[in-house]
Tab-separated table of C-alpha atoms and ligand atoms in Angstrom:
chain	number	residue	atom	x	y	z
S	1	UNK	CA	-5.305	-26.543	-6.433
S	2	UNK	CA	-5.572	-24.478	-9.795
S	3	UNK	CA	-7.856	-22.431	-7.637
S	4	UNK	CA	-6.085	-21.569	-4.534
S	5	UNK	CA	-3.236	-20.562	-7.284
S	6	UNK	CA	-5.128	-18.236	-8.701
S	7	UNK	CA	-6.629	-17.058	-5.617
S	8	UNK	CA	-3.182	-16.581	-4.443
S	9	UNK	CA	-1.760	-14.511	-7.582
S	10	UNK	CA	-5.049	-12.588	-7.456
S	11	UNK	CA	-4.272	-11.624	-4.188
S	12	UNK	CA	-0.642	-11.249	-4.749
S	13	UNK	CA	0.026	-13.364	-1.701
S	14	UNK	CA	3.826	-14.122	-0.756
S	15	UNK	CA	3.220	-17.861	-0.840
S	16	UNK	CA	7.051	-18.723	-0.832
S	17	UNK	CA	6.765	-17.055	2.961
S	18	UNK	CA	5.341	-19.882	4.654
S	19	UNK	CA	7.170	-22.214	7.097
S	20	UNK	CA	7.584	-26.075	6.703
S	21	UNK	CA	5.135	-27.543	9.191
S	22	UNK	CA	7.365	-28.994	11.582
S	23	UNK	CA	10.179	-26.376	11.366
S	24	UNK	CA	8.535	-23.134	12.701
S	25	UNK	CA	11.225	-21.073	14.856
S	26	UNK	CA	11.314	-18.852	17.094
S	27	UNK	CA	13.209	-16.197	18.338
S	28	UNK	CA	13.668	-12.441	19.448
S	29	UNK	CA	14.160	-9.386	16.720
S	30	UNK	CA	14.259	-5.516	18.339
S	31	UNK	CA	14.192	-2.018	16.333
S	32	UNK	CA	14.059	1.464	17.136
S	33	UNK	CA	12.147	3.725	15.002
S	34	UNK	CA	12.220	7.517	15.528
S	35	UNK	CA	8.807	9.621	15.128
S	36	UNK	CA	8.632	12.223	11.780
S	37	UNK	CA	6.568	15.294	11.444
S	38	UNK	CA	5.345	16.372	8.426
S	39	UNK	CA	5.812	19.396	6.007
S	40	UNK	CA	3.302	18.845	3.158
S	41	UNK	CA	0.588	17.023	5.561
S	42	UNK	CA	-0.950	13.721	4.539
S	43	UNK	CA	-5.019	14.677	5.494
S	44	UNK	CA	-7.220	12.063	3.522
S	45	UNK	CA	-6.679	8.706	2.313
S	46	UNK	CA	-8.371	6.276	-0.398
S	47	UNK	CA	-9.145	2.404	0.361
S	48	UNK	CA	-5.662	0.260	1.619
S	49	UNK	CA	-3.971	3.112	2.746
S	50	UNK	CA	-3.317	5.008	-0.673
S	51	UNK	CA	-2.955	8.619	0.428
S	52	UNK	CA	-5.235	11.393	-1.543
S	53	UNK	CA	-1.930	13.754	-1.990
S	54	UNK	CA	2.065	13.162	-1.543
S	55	UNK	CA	3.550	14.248	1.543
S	56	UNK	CA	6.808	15.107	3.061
S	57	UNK	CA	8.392	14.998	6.612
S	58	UNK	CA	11.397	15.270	8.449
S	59	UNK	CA	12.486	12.182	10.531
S	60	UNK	CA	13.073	13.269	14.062
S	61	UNK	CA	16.302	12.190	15.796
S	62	UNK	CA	15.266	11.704	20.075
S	63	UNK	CA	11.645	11.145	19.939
S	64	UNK	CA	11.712	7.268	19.494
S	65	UNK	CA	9.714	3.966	19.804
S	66	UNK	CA	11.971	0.938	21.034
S	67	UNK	CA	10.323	-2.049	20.415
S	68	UNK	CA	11.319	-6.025	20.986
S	69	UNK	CA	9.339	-9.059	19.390
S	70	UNK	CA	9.794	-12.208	20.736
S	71	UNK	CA	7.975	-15.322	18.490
S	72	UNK	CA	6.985	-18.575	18.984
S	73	UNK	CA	5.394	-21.489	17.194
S	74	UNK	CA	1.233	-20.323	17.270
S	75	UNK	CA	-0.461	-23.592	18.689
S	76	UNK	CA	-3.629	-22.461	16.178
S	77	UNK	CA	-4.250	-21.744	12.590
S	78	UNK	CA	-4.125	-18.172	13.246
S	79	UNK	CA	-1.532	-15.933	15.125
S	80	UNK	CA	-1.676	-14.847	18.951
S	81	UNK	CA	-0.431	-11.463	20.195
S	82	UNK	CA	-0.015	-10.176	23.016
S	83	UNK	CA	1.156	-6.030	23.572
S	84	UNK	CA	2.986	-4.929	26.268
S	85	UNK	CA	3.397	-0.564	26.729
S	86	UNK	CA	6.461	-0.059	29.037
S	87	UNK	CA	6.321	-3.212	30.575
S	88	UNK	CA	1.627	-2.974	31.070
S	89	UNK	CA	-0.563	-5.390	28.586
S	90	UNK	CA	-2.532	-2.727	26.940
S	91	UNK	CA	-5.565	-4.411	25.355
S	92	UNK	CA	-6.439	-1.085	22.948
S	93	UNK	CA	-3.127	-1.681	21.114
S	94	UNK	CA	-3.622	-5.069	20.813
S	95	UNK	CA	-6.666	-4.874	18.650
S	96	UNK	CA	-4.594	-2.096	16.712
S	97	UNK	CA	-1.853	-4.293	15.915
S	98	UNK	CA	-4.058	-7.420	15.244
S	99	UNK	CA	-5.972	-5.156	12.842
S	100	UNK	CA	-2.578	-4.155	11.315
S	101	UNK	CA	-1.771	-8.234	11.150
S	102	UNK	CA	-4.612	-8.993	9.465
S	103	UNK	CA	-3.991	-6.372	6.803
S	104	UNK	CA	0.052	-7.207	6.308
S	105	UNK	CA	-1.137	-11.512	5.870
S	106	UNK	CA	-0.774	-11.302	2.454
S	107	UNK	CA	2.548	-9.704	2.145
S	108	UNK	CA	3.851	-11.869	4.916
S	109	UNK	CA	1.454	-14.941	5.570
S	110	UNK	CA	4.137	-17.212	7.646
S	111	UNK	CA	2.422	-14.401	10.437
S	112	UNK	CA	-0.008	-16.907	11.174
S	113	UNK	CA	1.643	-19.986	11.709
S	114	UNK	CA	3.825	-17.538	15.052
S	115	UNK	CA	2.523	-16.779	18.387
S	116	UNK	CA	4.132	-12.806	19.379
S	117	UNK	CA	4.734	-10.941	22.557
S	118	UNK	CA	5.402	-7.491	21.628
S	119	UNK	CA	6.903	-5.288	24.051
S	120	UNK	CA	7.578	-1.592	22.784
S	121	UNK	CA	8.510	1.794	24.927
S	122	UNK	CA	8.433	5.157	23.790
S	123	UNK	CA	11.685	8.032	24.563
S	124	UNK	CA	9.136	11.215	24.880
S	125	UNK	CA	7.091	11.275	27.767
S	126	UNK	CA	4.123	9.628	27.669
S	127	UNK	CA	1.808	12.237	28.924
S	128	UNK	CA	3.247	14.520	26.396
S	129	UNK	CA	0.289	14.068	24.207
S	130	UNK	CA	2.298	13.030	21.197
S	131	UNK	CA	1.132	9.836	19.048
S	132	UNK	CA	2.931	7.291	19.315
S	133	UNK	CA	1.626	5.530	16.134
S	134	UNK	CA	4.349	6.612	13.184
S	135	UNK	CA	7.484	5.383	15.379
S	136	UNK	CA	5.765	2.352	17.046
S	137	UNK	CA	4.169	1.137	13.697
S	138	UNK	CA	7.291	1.826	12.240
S	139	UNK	CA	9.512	-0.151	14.426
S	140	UNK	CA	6.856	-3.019	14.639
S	141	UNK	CA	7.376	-3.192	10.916
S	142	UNK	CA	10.698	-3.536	10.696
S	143	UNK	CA	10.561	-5.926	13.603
S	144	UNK	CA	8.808	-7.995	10.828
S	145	UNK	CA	10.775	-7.220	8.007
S	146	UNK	CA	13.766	-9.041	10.563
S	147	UNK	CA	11.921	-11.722	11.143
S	148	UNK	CA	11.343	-12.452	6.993
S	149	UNK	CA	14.698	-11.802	6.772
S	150	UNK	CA	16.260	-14.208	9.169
S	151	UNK	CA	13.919	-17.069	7.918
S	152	UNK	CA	13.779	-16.911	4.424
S	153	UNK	CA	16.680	-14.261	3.483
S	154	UNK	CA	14.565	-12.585	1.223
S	155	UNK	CA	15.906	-8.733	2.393
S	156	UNK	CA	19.196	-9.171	2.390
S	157	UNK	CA	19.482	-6.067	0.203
S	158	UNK	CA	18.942	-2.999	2.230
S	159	UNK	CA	16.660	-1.120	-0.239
S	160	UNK	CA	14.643	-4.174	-0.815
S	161	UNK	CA	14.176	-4.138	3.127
S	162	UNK	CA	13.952	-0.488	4.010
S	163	UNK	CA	11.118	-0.870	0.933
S	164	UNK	CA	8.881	-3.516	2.477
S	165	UNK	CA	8.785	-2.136	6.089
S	166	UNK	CA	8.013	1.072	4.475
S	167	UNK	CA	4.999	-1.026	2.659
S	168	UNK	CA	3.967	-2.621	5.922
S	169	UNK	CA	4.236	0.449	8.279
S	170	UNK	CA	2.040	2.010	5.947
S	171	UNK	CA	-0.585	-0.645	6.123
S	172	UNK	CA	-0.717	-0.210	10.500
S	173	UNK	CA	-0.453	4.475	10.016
S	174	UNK	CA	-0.155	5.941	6.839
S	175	UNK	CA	2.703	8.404	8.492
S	176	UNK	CA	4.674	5.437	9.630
S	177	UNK	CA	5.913	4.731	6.297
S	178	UNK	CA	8.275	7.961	6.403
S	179	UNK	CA	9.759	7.021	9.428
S	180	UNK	CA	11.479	3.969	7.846
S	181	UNK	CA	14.149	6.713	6.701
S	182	UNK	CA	16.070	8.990	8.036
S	183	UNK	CA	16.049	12.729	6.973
S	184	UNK	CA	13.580	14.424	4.587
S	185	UNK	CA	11.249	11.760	3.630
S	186	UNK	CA	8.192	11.641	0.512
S	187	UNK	CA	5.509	9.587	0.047
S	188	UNK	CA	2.927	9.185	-2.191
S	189	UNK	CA	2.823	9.968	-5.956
S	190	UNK	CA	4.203	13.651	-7.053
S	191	UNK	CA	6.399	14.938	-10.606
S	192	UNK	CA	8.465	16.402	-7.780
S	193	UNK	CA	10.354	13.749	-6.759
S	194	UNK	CA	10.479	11.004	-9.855
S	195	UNK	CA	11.096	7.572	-7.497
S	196	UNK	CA	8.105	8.528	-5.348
S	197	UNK	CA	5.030	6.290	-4.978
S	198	UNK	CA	1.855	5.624	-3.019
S	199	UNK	CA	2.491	2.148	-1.661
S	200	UNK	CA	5.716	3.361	0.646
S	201	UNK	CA	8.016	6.021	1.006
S	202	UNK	CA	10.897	7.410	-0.395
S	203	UNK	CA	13.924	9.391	1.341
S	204	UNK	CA	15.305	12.839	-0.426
S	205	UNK	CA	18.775	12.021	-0.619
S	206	UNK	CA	19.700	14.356	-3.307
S	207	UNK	CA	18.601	18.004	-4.017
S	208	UNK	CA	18.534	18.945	0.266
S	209	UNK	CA	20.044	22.153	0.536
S	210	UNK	CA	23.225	21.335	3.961
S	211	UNK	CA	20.847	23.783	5.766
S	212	UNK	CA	18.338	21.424	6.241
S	213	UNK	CA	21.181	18.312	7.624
S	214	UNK	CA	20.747	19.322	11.082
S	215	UNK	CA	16.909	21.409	11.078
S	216	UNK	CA	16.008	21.816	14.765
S	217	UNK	CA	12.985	20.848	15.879
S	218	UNK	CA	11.909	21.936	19.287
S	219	UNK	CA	8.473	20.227	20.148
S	220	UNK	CA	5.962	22.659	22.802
S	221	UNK	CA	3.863	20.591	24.498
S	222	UNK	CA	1.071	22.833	24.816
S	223	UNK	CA	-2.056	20.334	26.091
S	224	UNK	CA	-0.974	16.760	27.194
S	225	UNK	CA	-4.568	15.565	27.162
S	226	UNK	CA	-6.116	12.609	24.976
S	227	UNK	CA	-7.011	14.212	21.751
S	228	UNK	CA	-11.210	14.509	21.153
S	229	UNK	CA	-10.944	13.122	17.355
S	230	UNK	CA	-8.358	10.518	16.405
S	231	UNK	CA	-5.968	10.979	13.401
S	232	UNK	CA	-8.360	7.915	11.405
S	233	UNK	CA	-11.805	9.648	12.098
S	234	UNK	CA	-9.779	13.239	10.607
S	235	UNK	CA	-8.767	10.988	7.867
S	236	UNK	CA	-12.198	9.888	7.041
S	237	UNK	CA	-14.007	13.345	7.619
S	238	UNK	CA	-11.996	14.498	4.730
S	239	UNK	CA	-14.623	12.351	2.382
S	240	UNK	CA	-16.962	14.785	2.792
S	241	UNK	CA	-15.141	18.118	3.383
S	242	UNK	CA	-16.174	20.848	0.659
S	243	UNK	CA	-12.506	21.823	0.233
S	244	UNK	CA	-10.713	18.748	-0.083
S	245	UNK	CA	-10.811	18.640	-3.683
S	246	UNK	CA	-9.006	21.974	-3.618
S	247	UNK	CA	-6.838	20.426	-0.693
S	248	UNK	CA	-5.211	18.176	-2.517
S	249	UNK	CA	-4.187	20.154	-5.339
S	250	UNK	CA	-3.050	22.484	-2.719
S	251	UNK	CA	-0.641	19.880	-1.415
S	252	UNK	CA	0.354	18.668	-4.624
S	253	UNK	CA	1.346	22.545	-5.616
S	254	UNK	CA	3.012	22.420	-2.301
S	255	UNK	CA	5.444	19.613	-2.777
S	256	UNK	CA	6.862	20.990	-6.066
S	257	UNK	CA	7.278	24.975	-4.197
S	258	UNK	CA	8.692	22.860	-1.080
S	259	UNK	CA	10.828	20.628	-2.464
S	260	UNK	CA	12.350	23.268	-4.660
S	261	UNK	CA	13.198	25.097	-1.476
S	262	UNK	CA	14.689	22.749	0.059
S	263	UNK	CA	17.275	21.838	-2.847
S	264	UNK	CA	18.090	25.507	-3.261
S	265	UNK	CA	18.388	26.521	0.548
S	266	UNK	CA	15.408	29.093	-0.158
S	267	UNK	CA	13.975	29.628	3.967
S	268	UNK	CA	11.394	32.295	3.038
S	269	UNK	CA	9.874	29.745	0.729
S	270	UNK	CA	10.060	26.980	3.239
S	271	UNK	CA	8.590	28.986	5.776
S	272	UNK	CA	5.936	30.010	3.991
S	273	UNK	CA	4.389	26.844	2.815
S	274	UNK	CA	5.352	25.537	6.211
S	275	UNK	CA	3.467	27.463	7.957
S	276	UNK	CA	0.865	27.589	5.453
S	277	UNK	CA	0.448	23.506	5.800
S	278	UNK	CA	0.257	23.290	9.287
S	279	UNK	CA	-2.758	25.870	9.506
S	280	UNK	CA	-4.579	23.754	6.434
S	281	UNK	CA	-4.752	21.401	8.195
S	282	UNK	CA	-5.972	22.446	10.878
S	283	UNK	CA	-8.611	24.299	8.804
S	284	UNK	CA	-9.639	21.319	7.249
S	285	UNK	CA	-10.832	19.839	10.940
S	286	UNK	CA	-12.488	23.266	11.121
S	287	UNK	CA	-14.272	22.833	8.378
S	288	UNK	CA	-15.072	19.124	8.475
S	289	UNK	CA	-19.120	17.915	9.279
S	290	UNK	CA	-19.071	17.912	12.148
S	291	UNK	CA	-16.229	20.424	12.553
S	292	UNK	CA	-13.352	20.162	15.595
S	293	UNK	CA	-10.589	22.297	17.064
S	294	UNK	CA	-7.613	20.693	17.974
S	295	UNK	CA	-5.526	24.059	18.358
S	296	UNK	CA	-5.757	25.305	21.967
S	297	UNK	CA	-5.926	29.256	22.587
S	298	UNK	CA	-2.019	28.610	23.791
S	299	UNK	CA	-1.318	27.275	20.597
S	300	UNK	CA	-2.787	30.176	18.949
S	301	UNK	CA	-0.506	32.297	21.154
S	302	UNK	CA	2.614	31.038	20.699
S	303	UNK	CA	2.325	30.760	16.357
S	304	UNK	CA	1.740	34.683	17.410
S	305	UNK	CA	4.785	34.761	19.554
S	306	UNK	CA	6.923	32.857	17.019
S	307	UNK	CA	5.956	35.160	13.706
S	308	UNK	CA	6.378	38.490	16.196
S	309	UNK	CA	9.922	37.302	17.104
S	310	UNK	CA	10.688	36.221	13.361
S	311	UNK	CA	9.511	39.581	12.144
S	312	UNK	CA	11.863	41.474	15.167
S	313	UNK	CA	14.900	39.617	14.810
S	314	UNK	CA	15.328	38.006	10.999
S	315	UNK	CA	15.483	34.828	12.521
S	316	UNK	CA	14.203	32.199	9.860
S	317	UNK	CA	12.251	30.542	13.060
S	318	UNK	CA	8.596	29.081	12.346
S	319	UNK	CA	6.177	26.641	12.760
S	320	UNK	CA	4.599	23.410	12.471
S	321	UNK	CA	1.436	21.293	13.860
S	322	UNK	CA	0.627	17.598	14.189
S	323	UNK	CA	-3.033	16.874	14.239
S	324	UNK	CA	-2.462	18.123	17.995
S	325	UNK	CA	-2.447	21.529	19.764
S	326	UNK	CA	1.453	21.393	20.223
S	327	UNK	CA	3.932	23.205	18.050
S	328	UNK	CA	6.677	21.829	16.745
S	329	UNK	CA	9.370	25.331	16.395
S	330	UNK	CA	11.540	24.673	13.274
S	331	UNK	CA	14.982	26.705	12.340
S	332	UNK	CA	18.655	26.015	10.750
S	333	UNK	CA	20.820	24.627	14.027
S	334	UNK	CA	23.165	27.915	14.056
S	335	UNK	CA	20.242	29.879	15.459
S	336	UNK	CA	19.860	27.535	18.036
S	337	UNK	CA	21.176	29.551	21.099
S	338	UNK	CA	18.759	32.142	20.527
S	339	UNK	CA	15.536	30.141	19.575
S	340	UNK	CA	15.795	28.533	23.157
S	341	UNK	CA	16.439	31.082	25.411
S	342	UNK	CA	13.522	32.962	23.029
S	343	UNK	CA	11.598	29.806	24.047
S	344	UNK	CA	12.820	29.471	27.795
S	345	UNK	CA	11.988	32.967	28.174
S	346	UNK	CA	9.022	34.049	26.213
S	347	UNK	CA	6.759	31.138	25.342
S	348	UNK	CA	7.582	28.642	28.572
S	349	UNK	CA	3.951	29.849	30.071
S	350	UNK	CA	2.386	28.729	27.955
S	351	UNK	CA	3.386	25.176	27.986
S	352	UNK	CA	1.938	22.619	29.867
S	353	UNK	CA	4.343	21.682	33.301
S	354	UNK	CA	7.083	23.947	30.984
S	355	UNK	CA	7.102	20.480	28.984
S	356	UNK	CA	9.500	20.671	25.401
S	357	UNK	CA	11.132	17.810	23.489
S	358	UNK	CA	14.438	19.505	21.888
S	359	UNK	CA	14.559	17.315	19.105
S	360	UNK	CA	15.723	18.040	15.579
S	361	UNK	CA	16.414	16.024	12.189
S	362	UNK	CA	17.588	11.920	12.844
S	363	UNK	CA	19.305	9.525	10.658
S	364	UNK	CA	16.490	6.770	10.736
S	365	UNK	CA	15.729	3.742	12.484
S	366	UNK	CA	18.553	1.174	13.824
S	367	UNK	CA	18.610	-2.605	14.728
S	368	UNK	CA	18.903	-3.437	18.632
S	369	UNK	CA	21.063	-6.038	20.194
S	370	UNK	CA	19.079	-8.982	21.635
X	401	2P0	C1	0.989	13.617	8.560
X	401	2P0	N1	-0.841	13.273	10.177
X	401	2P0	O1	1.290	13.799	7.369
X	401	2P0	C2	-0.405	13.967	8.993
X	401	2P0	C3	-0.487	15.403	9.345
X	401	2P0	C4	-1.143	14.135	11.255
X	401	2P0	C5	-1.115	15.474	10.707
X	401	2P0	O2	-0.694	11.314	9.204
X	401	2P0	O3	-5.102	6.670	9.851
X	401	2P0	O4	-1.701	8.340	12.263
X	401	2P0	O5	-2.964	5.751	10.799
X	401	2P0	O6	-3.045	6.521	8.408
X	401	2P0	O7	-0.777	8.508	9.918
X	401	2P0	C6	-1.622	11.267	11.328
X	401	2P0	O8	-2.391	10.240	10.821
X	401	2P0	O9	-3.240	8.167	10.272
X	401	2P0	C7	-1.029	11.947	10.170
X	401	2P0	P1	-3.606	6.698	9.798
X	401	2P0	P2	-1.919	8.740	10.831
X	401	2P0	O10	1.816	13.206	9.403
């Protein structure tokens, strides 16, 4: 007994979060969570999920994940899942999401004594080529965080709850953990924001210049295709990149130059680091062993077409990438008129099917009716 109480506190398990044996419920809990792309990128990570430099993102607003868990007594020892992706049982997600179970057991152990079927849909198209993995581990979290909640009222506060679905999203994809909040979101450790941390994220509600409210962000979908090097083997490559050490004090300069810029409205700045983050990353791939390319010559051609029209015009119009060959076109929502019919005219060939996701800054995730 003394020992499983030690081996408990050692492994700070939740052991108040276990059902009574004969009164294990069930029922139905839904969330939406809404994708985020990043400004300072997260590229590296240590052991549990702890990433190697803070990061910060914008929550999107339209591109969501929609996703219902229903739960039953398990009839093992263990808990059964089973995933369904717009409405098909998709087996590769399944082992994803039982990996990301087996990692969460300790913050929420009553896991195993349920039986799940997950059902989850995503708004954006999905042969748009976007990942799917920071709203739909997102709103699986959360899903989880209602389920705790309901049972054993321990997140009755809404801090306390945002908090430990930020905790748990980052345990299934590091990213996920920003999309818990709406509008500019940090996480990981950095002087420039004081309440940040490493474990889950934080959102910027003070210091954002009103410019950034309502930031468009119209997503190109330049290359629909299954990407050749998944986000986690990036992630991993970065152990043995020559530059990361460089990297991440790169990213950690970045945060402070960012985040002043956005609490003092400064759009040069912004772009400029922008910019400057998306095509790190991408050079880290390039110089990973063995090196990749995720940039397509289209993407290269419309970052070309974007600082051309930003240089004619004035418009404070620019860039960002995922790990992806799209481009995500950011700008203040009064120049809105004239950054789409600059996109509808000038950089629609060379998007795949003419495919864009107008999208722009979201207030966060929200609980569904069941
Ligand atoms: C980011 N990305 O900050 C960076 C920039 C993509 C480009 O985090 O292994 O799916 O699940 O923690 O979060 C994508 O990687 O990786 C990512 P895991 P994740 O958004």
């Amino acid at each position: 007994m003394v020992f499983v109480t030690t081996f408990a506190v050692m492994m700070e398990i939740e052991t108040a979060l276990i059902f009574e044996k004969n009164a294990i419920p069930q029922g139905t809990v839904a969330w939406q969570s809404p994708s985020n792309i990043a400004l300072v990128k997260y590229w590296g990570k240590k052991e549990h999920q702890i990433p190697c430099n803070a990061s910060v993102s914008f929550t999107l607003d339209k591109s969501v994940s929609k996703t219902t868990v229903h739960y039953t007594p398990s009839d093992s020892q263990a808990f059964q899942l089973a995933f369904y992706l717009d409405g098909e049982r998709n087996e590769k997600f399944e082992k994803k999401i039982s990996m990301f179970f087996q990692s969460i057991l300790h913050l929420q152990p009553f896991l195993n004594q349920l039986s799940f079927t997950i059902h989850s849909s995503n708004t954006f198209p999905h042969s748009a080529g976007i990942a799917s993995s920071a709203s739909g581990m997102s709103a699986l979290a959360l899903c989880l965080c209602q389920i705790e909640q309901n049972h054993f009222q321990t997140l009755t506060n809404t801090d306390t709850f945002l908090r430990k679905a930020s905790t748990l999203a980052r345990l299934g994809s590091g990213s996920a953990c920003r999309s818990v909040y709406g509008g500019l979101v940090v996480w990981g450790e950095t002087s420039a924001c004081p309440q940040s941390a490493n474990k889950y994220a934080v959102p910027l509600t003070e210091n954002v210049h009103p410019v950034f409210h309502d930031y468009c962000d119209t997503i190109l979908i330049i290359d629909a295709g299954q990407k050749s090097v998944s986000s986690r083997a990036g992630h991993e490559l970065m152990h043995t990149n020559p530059f990361a050490v460089s990297r991440f004090r790169q990213a950690s300069e970045n945060m402070e130059i960012l985040l002043k810029a956005i609490s003092g409205g400064d759009l040069d700045t912004f772009i400029r680091i922008t910019e400057s983050e998306a095509l790190t990353l991408h050079a880290m791939m390039m110089t990973s062993e063995p090196s990749y390319m995720l940039m397509r010559p289209n993407t290269i051609q419309v970052i070309e077409r974007i600082r051309a029209f930003r240089s004619e015009t004035g418009i404070p119009v620019c860039f960002t990438l995922d790990a992806g060959p799209n481009v995500h076109t950011l700008y203040p929502a009064i120049h809105k008129k004239e950054v789409l019919s600059f996109i509808k005219n000038e950089l629609i060939i060379y998007l795949y099917n003419s495919l864009m996701i107008e999208d722009g800054t979201g207030n966060g995730p929200k609980n569904l009716d069941v």
